Amino acid sequence: PIRFTSNGGRQPALRSVKTCPGHENDALVVMPDSTSDENICMPGETTMNMHTKISRDLPNDLTIQLDLKKLEPFPMKVPCLNGIGSCPYDICSMILDMQDSICPVLPDSQPCSCPLLAGDMMLSGLKVPVPDMGILGELMEGAYEATATFYSAAEPDTALGCVLLEFS
């Protein structure tokens, strides 16, 4: 496995998960106590604690556009190759594919499927897979950040939420 490294040779960890500036009134907002303190290894998994406030039921075609940006030695967008990297991801399919890790951390009020229902949702100990990025693996070593924009596949220009993930 490739271990991401940052300045000083230490492994980065997902230190900050927060709502993107300007998206504080979106349908999905990440609360300040969302974090992860695990080092990231590829391939592997990382554990996240995600606290969200969902103001209205989210659609059955909920999609995330993940934009990964490598920060050093110069800023570079990580491309989407074979569905890995800066790509759109179908959240409802992911929930179905990852039921063993997602269902146990969902609140009792949320079925283990879409739509994601309005309300407070605290996902403690959510295990998220970090896929092998193949030829991109070597490029991913170093510091980076990610932005995840949530939207309905039927209305891709309308953001339902935006999450900024900062690695240190």
PDB file of C-alpha atoms in Angstrom:
ATOM      1  CA  PRO A   1       0.000   0.000   0.000  1.00  0.00           C
ATOM      2  CA  ILE A   2       1.018   3.585  -0.596  1.00  0.00           C
ATOM      3  CA  ARG A   3       1.050   5.786   2.454  1.00  0.00           C
ATOM      4  CA  PHE A   4       0.458   9.421   1.721  1.00  0.00           C
ATOM      5  CA  THR A   5       3.195  11.577   3.196  1.00  0.00           C
ATOM      6  CA  SER A   6       3.457  15.276   3.798  1.00  0.00           C
ATOM      7  CA  ASN A   7       6.184  17.673   4.826  1.00  0.00           C
ATOM      8  CA  GLY A   8       8.530  16.063   7.325  1.00  0.00           C
ATOM      9  CA  GLY A   9       7.698  12.538   6.125  1.00  0.00           C
ATOM     10  CA  ARG A  10       4.667  12.113   8.382  1.00  0.00           C
ATOM     11  CA  GLN A  11       1.411  10.605   7.196  1.00  0.00           C
ATOM     12  CA  PRO A  12      -1.395  13.065   6.667  1.00  0.00           C
ATOM     13  CA  ALA A  13      -4.655  12.655   8.448  1.00  0.00           C
ATOM     14  CA  LEU A  14      -8.040  14.071   7.628  1.00  0.00           C
ATOM     15  CA  ARG A  15      -7.980  16.879  10.183  1.00  0.00           C
ATOM     16  CA  SER A  16     -10.874  19.022   9.084  1.00  0.00           C
ATOM     17  CA  VAL A  17     -14.261  18.252   7.595  1.00  0.00           C
ATOM     18  CA  LYS A  18     -16.396  21.349   7.217  1.00  0.00           C
ATOM     19  CA  THR A  19     -19.021  23.019   5.090  1.00  0.00           C
ATOM     20  CA  CYS A  20     -17.531  24.989   2.201  1.00  0.00           C
ATOM     21  CA  PRO A  21     -17.675  28.774   2.588  1.00  0.00           C
ATOM     22  CA  GLY A  22     -20.895  30.124   1.054  1.00  0.00           C
ATOM     23  CA  HIS A  23     -22.772  26.828   1.516  1.00  0.00           C
ATOM     24  CA  GLU A  24     -23.911  27.319   5.126  1.00  0.00           C
ATOM     25  CA  ASN A  25     -27.596  27.379   4.091  1.00  0.00           C
ATOM     26  CA  ASP A  26     -27.542  24.355   1.758  1.00  0.00           C
ATOM     27  CA  ALA A  27     -29.808  21.350   2.343  1.00  0.00           C
ATOM     28  CA  LEU A  28     -26.825  19.379   3.731  1.00  0.00           C
ATOM     29  CA  VAL A  29     -24.487  21.114   6.169  1.00  0.00           C
ATOM     30  CA  VAL A  30     -21.568  19.520   7.992  1.00  0.00           C
ATOM     31  CA  MET A  31     -21.376  20.346  11.700  1.00  0.00           C
ATOM     32  CA  PRO A  32     -18.103  21.410  13.371  1.00  0.00           C
ATOM     33  CA  ASP A  33     -17.619  18.133  15.283  1.00  0.00           C
ATOM     34  CA  SER A  34     -17.023  16.142  12.059  1.00  0.00           C
ATOM     35  CA  THR A  35     -13.472  14.761  12.063  1.00  0.00           C
ATOM     36  CA  SER A  36     -11.164  11.870  11.491  1.00  0.00           C
ATOM     37  CA  ASP A  37      -7.870  11.290  13.209  1.00  0.00           C
ATOM     38  CA  GLU A  38      -6.666   8.338  11.186  1.00  0.00           C
ATOM     39  CA  ASN A  39      -3.672   8.256   8.919  1.00  0.00           C
ATOM     40  CA  ILE A  40      -4.556   7.536   5.318  1.00  0.00           C
ATOM     41  CA  CYS A  41      -3.198   4.542   3.445  1.00  0.00           C
ATOM     42  CA  MET A  42      -4.018   3.596  -0.135  1.00  0.00           C
ATOM     43  CA  PRO A  43      -5.512   1.128  -0.673  1.00  0.00           C
ATOM     44  CA  GLY A  44      -7.165   0.830   2.706  1.00  0.00           C
ATOM     45  CA  GLU A  45      -9.814   2.621   4.699  1.00  0.00           C
ATOM     46  CA  THR A  46     -10.158   5.609   6.951  1.00  0.00           C
ATOM     47  CA  THR A  47     -12.628   6.106   9.786  1.00  0.00           C
ATOM     48  CA  MET A  48     -14.677   9.293   9.890  1.00  0.00           C
ATOM     49  CA  ASN A  49     -17.047  10.855  12.372  1.00  0.00           C
ATOM     50  CA  MET A  50     -19.507  12.854  10.279  1.00  0.00           C
ATOM     51  CA  HIS A  51     -22.195  15.022  11.836  1.00  0.00           C
ATOM     52  CA  THR A  52     -24.579  16.556   9.307  1.00  0.00           C
ATOM     53  CA  LYS A  53     -27.737  18.594   9.475  1.00  0.00           C
ATOM     54  CA  ILE A  54     -30.069  17.848   6.581  1.00  0.00           C
ATOM     55  CA  SER A  55     -32.812  20.479   6.227  1.00  0.00           C
ATOM     56  CA  ARG A  56     -34.923  18.527   3.681  1.00  0.00           C
ATOM     57  CA  ASP A  57     -34.999  14.984   2.334  1.00  0.00           C
ATOM     58  CA  LEU A  58     -32.243  14.549  -0.231  1.00  0.00           C
ATOM     59  CA  PRO A  59     -33.038  13.030  -3.654  1.00  0.00           C
ATOM     60  CA  ASN A  60     -32.773   9.380  -4.677  1.00  0.00           C
ATOM     61  CA  ASP A  61     -30.212  10.362  -7.331  1.00  0.00           C
ATOM     62  CA  LEU A  62     -27.863  12.045  -4.838  1.00  0.00           C
ATOM     63  CA  THR A  63     -24.414  12.467  -6.338  1.00  0.00           C
ATOM     64  CA  ILE A  64     -21.104  13.799  -5.036  1.00  0.00           C
ATOM     65  CA  GLN A  65     -18.626  15.490  -7.319  1.00  0.00           C
ATOM     66  CA  LEU A  66     -15.283  14.929  -5.601  1.00  0.00           C
ATOM     67  CA  ASP A  67     -12.527  17.330  -6.605  1.00  0.00           C
ATOM     68  CA  LEU A  68      -9.097  16.279  -5.335  1.00  0.00           C
ATOM     69  CA  LYS A  69      -6.256  18.767  -5.474  1.00  0.00           C
ATOM     70  CA  LYS A  70      -2.624  17.904  -4.867  1.00  0.00           C
ATOM     71  CA  LEU A  71      -0.963  20.875  -3.168  1.00  0.00           C
ATOM     72  CA  GLU A  72       2.738  20.197  -3.602  1.00  0.00           C
ATOM     73  CA  PRO A  73       5.146  20.683  -5.229  1.00  0.00           C
ATOM     74  CA  PHE A  74       2.548  22.785  -7.114  1.00  0.00           C
ATOM     75  CA  PRO A  75      -1.274  22.727  -7.165  1.00  0.00           C
ATOM     76  CA  MET A  76      -2.640  20.058  -9.494  1.00  0.00           C
ATOM     77  CA  LYS A  77      -6.158  18.678  -9.907  1.00  0.00           C
ATOM     78  CA  VAL A  78      -6.175  14.890  -9.650  1.00  0.00           C
ATOM     79  CA  PRO A  79      -7.984  13.612 -12.760  1.00  0.00           C
ATOM     80  CA  CYS A  80     -10.787  11.051 -12.857  1.00  0.00           C
ATOM     81  CA  LEU A  81      -9.455   7.749 -14.172  1.00  0.00           C
ATOM     82  CA  ASN A  82     -11.678   4.670 -14.319  1.00  0.00           C
ATOM     83  CA  GLY A  83     -14.084   6.136 -11.767  1.00  0.00           C
ATOM     84  CA  ILE A  84     -11.393   6.997  -9.198  1.00  0.00           C
ATOM     85  CA  GLY A  85     -10.114  10.482  -8.376  1.00  0.00           C
ATOM     86  CA  SER A  86     -11.892  13.757  -9.155  1.00  0.00           C
ATOM     87  CA  CYS A  87     -15.094  12.073 -10.302  1.00  0.00           C
ATOM     88  CA  PRO A  88     -18.833  12.052  -9.653  1.00  0.00           C
ATOM     89  CA  TYR A  89     -19.952   9.315  -7.228  1.00  0.00           C
ATOM     90  CA  ASP A  90     -23.505   7.954  -6.928  1.00  0.00           C
ATOM     91  CA  ILE A  91     -24.198   8.110  -3.180  1.00  0.00           C
ATOM     92  CA  CYS A  92     -27.214   5.803  -3.246  1.00  0.00           C
ATOM     93  CA  SER A  93     -25.226   3.074  -5.017  1.00  0.00           C
ATOM     94  CA  MET A  94     -22.403   3.550  -2.521  1.00  0.00           C
ATOM     95  CA  ILE A  95     -24.812   3.092   0.386  1.00  0.00           C
ATOM     96  CA  LEU A  96     -26.027  -0.165  -1.145  1.00  0.00           C
ATOM     97  CA  ASP A  97     -22.484  -1.355  -1.892  1.00  0.00           C
ATOM     98  CA  MET A  98     -21.184  -0.453   1.586  1.00  0.00           C
ATOM     99  CA  GLN A  99     -24.154  -1.547   3.704  1.00  0.00           C
ATOM    100  CA  ASP A 100     -21.943  -3.487   6.125  1.00  0.00           C
ATOM    101  CA  SER A 101     -20.087  -0.339   7.157  1.00  0.00           C
ATOM    102  CA  ILE A 102     -22.766   2.327   6.618  1.00  0.00           C
ATOM    103  CA  CYS A 103     -25.949   0.742   8.013  1.00  0.00           C
ATOM    104  CA  PRO A 104     -24.641   0.187  11.575  1.00  0.00           C
ATOM    105  CA  VAL A 105     -23.723   3.878  11.972  1.00  0.00           C
ATOM    106  CA  LEU A 106     -26.965   5.341  10.602  1.00  0.00           C
ATOM    107  CA  PRO A 107     -29.467   6.688  13.129  1.00  0.00           C
ATOM    108  CA  ASP A 108     -32.575   4.567  13.719  1.00  0.00           C
ATOM    109  CA  SER A 109     -34.677   7.165  11.871  1.00  0.00           C
ATOM    110  CA  GLN A 110     -32.671   6.708   8.628  1.00  0.00           C
ATOM    111  CA  PRO A 111     -33.268   3.586   6.521  1.00  0.00           C
ATOM    112  CA  CYS A 112     -30.104   2.131   4.999  1.00  0.00           C
ATOM    113  CA  SER A 113     -31.007   3.549   1.599  1.00  0.00           C
ATOM    114  CA  CYS A 114     -31.851   6.747  -0.197  1.00  0.00           C
ATOM    115  CA  PRO A 115     -33.362   9.177   0.234  1.00  0.00           C
ATOM    116  CA  LEU A 116     -31.332  10.583   3.100  1.00  0.00           C
ATOM    117  CA  LEU A 117     -34.019  12.029   5.353  1.00  0.00           C
ATOM    118  CA  ALA A 118     -34.152  15.486   6.897  1.00  0.00           C
ATOM    119  CA  GLY A 119     -32.735  15.737  10.400  1.00  0.00           C
ATOM    120  CA  ASP A 120     -29.534  15.566  12.395  1.00  0.00           C
ATOM    121  CA  MET A 121     -27.317  12.669  11.388  1.00  0.00           C
ATOM    122  CA  MET A 122     -24.270  11.656  13.426  1.00  0.00           C
ATOM    123  CA  LEU A 123     -22.232   8.932  11.743  1.00  0.00           C
ATOM    124  CA  SER A 124     -19.669   7.787  14.302  1.00  0.00           C
ATOM    125  CA  GLY A 125     -16.963   5.375  13.210  1.00  0.00           C
ATOM    126  CA  LEU A 126     -17.921   5.382   9.523  1.00  0.00           C
ATOM    127  CA  LYS A 127     -15.344   3.327   7.630  1.00  0.00           C
ATOM    128  CA  VAL A 128     -14.667   4.787   4.194  1.00  0.00           C
ATOM    129  CA  PRO A 129     -12.628   2.808   1.658  1.00  0.00           C
ATOM    130  CA  VAL A 130      -9.600   4.475   0.074  1.00  0.00           C
ATOM    131  CA  PRO A 131      -9.196   2.759  -3.293  1.00  0.00           C
ATOM    132  CA  ASP A 132      -5.995   1.885  -5.063  1.00  0.00           C
ATOM    133  CA  MET A 133      -5.531   4.685  -7.556  1.00  0.00           C
ATOM    134  CA  GLY A 134      -3.333   2.597  -9.834  1.00  0.00           C
ATOM    135  CA  ILE A 135      -0.944   4.734 -11.846  1.00  0.00           C
ATOM    136  CA  LEU A 136      -2.121   7.821  -9.948  1.00  0.00           C
ATOM    137  CA  GLY A 137      -0.869   6.341  -6.670  1.00  0.00           C
ATOM    138  CA  GLU A 138       2.617   7.791  -6.906  1.00  0.00           C
ATOM    139  CA  LEU A 139       1.188  11.193  -7.810  1.00  0.00           C
ATOM    140  CA  MET A 140      -1.024  11.154  -4.699  1.00  0.00           C
ATOM    141  CA  GLU A 141       1.913  11.126  -2.287  1.00  0.00           C
ATOM    142  CA  GLY A 142       2.071  14.519  -0.577  1.00  0.00           C
ATOM    143  CA  ALA A 143      -0.315  17.113   0.802  1.00  0.00           C
ATOM    144  CA  TYR A 144      -3.746  17.580  -0.741  1.00  0.00           C
ATOM    145  CA  GLU A 145      -7.297  18.765  -0.182  1.00  0.00           C
ATOM    146  CA  ALA A 146     -10.676  17.700  -1.460  1.00  0.00           C
ATOM    147  CA  THR A 147     -14.021  19.354  -2.089  1.00  0.00           C
ATOM    148  CA  ALA A 148     -17.167  17.216  -2.250  1.00  0.00           C
ATOM    149  CA  THR A 149     -20.190  18.885  -3.842  1.00  0.00           C
ATOM    150  CA  PHE A 150     -23.560  17.166  -3.351  1.00  0.00           C
ATOM    151  CA  TYR A 151     -26.267  17.498  -6.007  1.00  0.00           C
ATOM    152  CA  SER A 152     -29.158  15.696  -7.670  1.00  0.00           C
ATOM    153  CA  ALA A 153     -28.118  13.983 -10.917  1.00  0.00           C
ATOM    154  CA  ALA A 154     -31.284  15.495 -12.428  1.00  0.00           C
ATOM    155  CA  GLU A 155     -30.153  19.011 -11.372  1.00  0.00           C
ATOM    156  CA  PRO A 156     -26.342  19.019 -11.427  1.00  0.00           C
ATOM    157  CA  ASP A 157     -26.109  22.821 -11.344  1.00  0.00           C
ATOM    158  CA  THR A 158     -27.913  23.078  -7.980  1.00  0.00           C
ATOM    159  CA  ALA A 159     -25.627  22.333  -5.031  1.00  0.00           C
ATOM    160  CA  LEU A 160     -27.353  20.589  -2.124  1.00  0.00           C
ATOM    161  CA  GLY A 161     -24.230  20.725   0.018  1.00  0.00           C
ATOM    162  CA  CYS A 162     -20.492  21.204  -0.170  1.00  0.00           C
ATOM    163  CA  VAL A 163     -17.863  19.692   2.117  1.00  0.00           C
ATOM    164  CA  LEU A 164     -14.231  20.773   2.329  1.00  0.00           C
ATOM    165  CA  LEU A 165     -11.800  18.090   3.500  1.00  0.00           C
ATOM    166  CA  GLU A 166      -8.437  19.336   4.693  1.00  0.00           C
ATOM    167  CA  PHE A 167      -5.440  17.088   5.209  1.00  0.00           C
ATOM    168  CA  SER A 168      -2.423  17.896   7.325  1.00  0.00           C
TER     169      SER A 168
END
